[in-house]
Coordinates of C-alpha atoms in Angstrom, one line a residue:
M23 CA 87.5 100.7 119.0
I24 CA 88.4 99.6 115.5
P25 CA 91.2 97.0 115.1
I26 CA 93.6 97.8 112.2
A27 CA 96.8 96.3 110.8
P28 CA 99.5 97.8 108.7
L29 CA 98.6 97.0 105.1
A30 CA 102.2 96.3 104.1
R31 CA 102.6 93.7 106.8
E32 CA 99.3 92.0 105.9
L33 CA 100.0 91.9 102.2
R34 CA 103.6 90.7 102.6
L35 CA 102.5 87.8 104.7
E36 CA 99.6 86.8 102.5
G37 CA 101.6 87.3 99.3
A38 CA 104.6 85.3 100.5
G39 CA 102.4 82.5 101.8
S40 CA 100.3 82.4 98.6
V41 CA 103.5 82.1 96.4
V42 CA 104.9 79.4 98.6
I43 CA 101.7 77.4 98.6
G44 CA 101.2 77.9 94.9
V45 CA 104.7 76.7 94.0
G46 CA 104.1 73.8 96.4
G47 CA 101.0 72.9 94.4
L48 CA 103.1 72.8 91.2
V49 CA 105.9 70.7 92.7
A50 CA 103.4 68.3 94.3
S51 CA 101.5 68.0 91.0
I52 CA 104.7 67.0 89.2
A53 CA 105.9 64.8 92.1
L54 CA 102.6 62.9 92.0
G55 CA 103.1 62.0 88.4
A56 CA 101.8 64.8 86.3
S57 CA 104.0 65.4 83.3
P58 CA 105.9 68.7 83.7
A59 CA 104.4 70.2 80.6
R60 CA 100.8 69.3 81.7
A61 CA 101.5 71.0 85.1
L62 CA 103.7 73.9 84.1
V63 CA 101.7 75.3 81.2
P64 CA 98.4 75.6 83.2
F65 CA 100.3 76.9 86.2
A66 CA 102.0 79.6 84.2
V67 CA 98.8 80.6 82.3
A68 CA 96.8 80.8 85.6
A69 CA 99.6 82.8 87.3
V70 CA 100.0 85.3 84.5
A71 CA 96.3 85.7 83.9
L72 CA 95.4 86.2 87.5
A73 CA 98.4 88.5 88.2
A74 CA 97.2 90.7 85.3
V75 CA 93.7 90.8 86.6
Q76 CA 94.8 91.4 90.2
A77 CA 97.2 94.1 89.2
A78 CA 94.5 95.9 87.1
I79 CA 91.8 95.6 89.6
G80 CA 93.2 94.9 93.1
H81 CA 96.3 97.0 93.1
R82 CA 94.5 99.9 91.4
W83 CA 91.8 99.7 94.0
Y84 CA 94.3 100.1 96.8
V85 CA 95.9 103.1 95.2
G86 CA 92.5 104.8 94.7
A87 CA 91.3 103.9 98.2
V88 CA 94.5 105.3 99.8
A89 CA 93.9 108.6 98.0
D90 CA 90.5 108.8 99.7
A91 CA 91.6 107.4 103.1
G92 CA 91.4 109.4 106.2
P93 CA 93.3 108.9 109.5
P94 CA 92.2 106.1 111.8
D95 CA 90.1 106.8 114.9
E96 CA 92.0 107.9 117.9
D97 CA 90.9 104.8 119.7
A98 CA 91.9 102.4 116.9
T99 CA 94.1 99.5 118.1
I100 CA 96.9 98.3 115.9
E101 CA 97.2 94.6 115.6
T102 CA 100.5 93.0 116.8
P103 CA 102.7 91.3 114.2
Q104 CA 102.1 88.0 116.0
D105 CA 98.3 88.4 115.7
T106 CA 98.6 89.4 112.0
T107 CA 100.8 86.3 111.4
R108 CA 98.3 84.0 113.2
R109 CA 95.3 85.4 111.4
T110 CA 97.1 85.1 108.0
L111 CA 98.1 81.5 108.7
V112 CA 94.5 80.6 109.3
K113 CA 93.6 82.0 105.9
L114 CA 96.6 80.3 104.2
S115 CA 95.8 76.9 105.8
V116 CA 92.6 76.9 103.8
Y117 CA 94.6 77.4 100.6
V118 CA 96.8 74.4 101.5
L119 CA 93.7 72.3 102.1
L120 CA 92.2 73.3 98.7
V121 CA 95.5 72.5 96.9
V122 CA 95.5 69.0 98.6
I123 CA 91.9 68.4 97.7
L124 CA 92.5 69.4 94.1
L125 CA 95.7 67.2 93.9
I126 CA 93.5 64.3 95.0
V127 CA 90.9 65.1 92.4
G128 CA 93.4 65.4 89.6
R129 CA 97.2 66.1 89.8
E130 CA 97.0 68.9 87.2
F131 CA 94.3 70.8 89.2
G132 CA 96.8 71.3 92.0
A133 CA 99.1 73.1 89.6
V134 CA 96.3 75.3 88.3
L135 CA 95.3 76.4 91.7
G136 CA 99.0 76.9 92.5
G137 CA 99.3 79.2 89.5
L138 CA 96.3 81.2 90.7
L139 CA 97.8 81.5 94.2
V140 CA 101.1 82.6 92.7
G141 CA 99.4 85.3 90.6
I142 CA 97.6 86.7 93.6
G143 CA 100.6 86.4 95.8
L144 CA 102.9 88.3 93.4
V145 CA 100.6 91.2 93.2
D146 CA 100.1 91.2 97.0
L147 CA 103.9 91.4 97.3
Y148 CA 104.1 94.2 94.8
T149 CA 101.4 96.1 96.6
S150 CA 103.1 95.5 100.0
R151 CA 106.3 97.1 98.6
W152 CA 104.2 100.0 97.4
A153 CA 102.8 100.4 100.9
E154 CA 106.3 100.1 102.4
R155 CA 107.5 102.9 100.1
L156 CA 104.7 105.1 101.4
A157 CA 105.7 104.2 105.0
A158 CA 109.3 105.1 104.2
D159 CA 108.0 108.5 103.1
G160 CA 106.1 109.0 106.3
E161 CA 102.7 107.7 105.4
T162 CA 101.6 104.4 107.0
I163 CA 98.6 102.7 105.5
Y164 CA 96.3 100.6 107.7
R165 CA 93.5 98.2 106.9
E166 CA 90.6 97.5 109.1
L167 CA 90.4 93.9 110.2
G168 CA 87.6 91.8 109.0
S169 CA 85.1 90.2 111.4
W170 CA 86.5 86.8 110.3
P171 CA 89.8 85.6 108.8
F172 CA 88.3 85.2 105.3
A173 CA 86.9 88.8 105.0
S174 CA 87.3 90.6 101.7
G175 CA 90.5 92.4 101.0
R176 CA 88.4 95.5 100.2
R177 CA 88.1 96.6 103.8
P178 CA 88.3 100.3 104.8
L179 CA 91.8 101.8 104.6
Y180 CA 93.3 104.5 106.8
R181 CA 96.4 106.5 106.5
R182 CA 98.5 108.1 109.2
M183 CA 101.2 110.6 108.5
S184 CA 104.3 110.8 110.6
A185 CA 104.8 114.0 112.6
S186 CA 107.6 115.0 110.2
T187 CA 105.4 114.5 107.1
E188 CA 102.6 116.5 108.6
A189 CA 104.9 119.4 109.3
M190 CA 105.8 119.8 105.6

């Protein structure tokens, strides 16, 4: 029995959480006394750079992997929204801890990590919208759950067509 979760739900939660934590890192950096320019510039550079890389590599991987994805096993169990939220919050709590540690080391470092998180989060949100559009067209994408909360995002993908889509 393989546990799976809807890709759109996973990426929407991870993306939104990453953006919120990233912006929080920027705000905390400035609130702790970093000059706005010394916080905003590295934040923006990190966000744009990582968003470009994540879009070029991460999003492209999802599109290619979905093209090759088959249906999930008949005995696959779909994770509940509550379990997806709980699992995602565990992962996001580590991001919060890292931002706090970097803010302690140096105020500007919290802004840099915040920018990285925003870059990743924005692409996750974009990819979740792409997966939601597929679902609206009758093709739901699922991702196999990792064996632990910090498993790689490149886990096996499955796609299930709705009955109306298969009839076409």
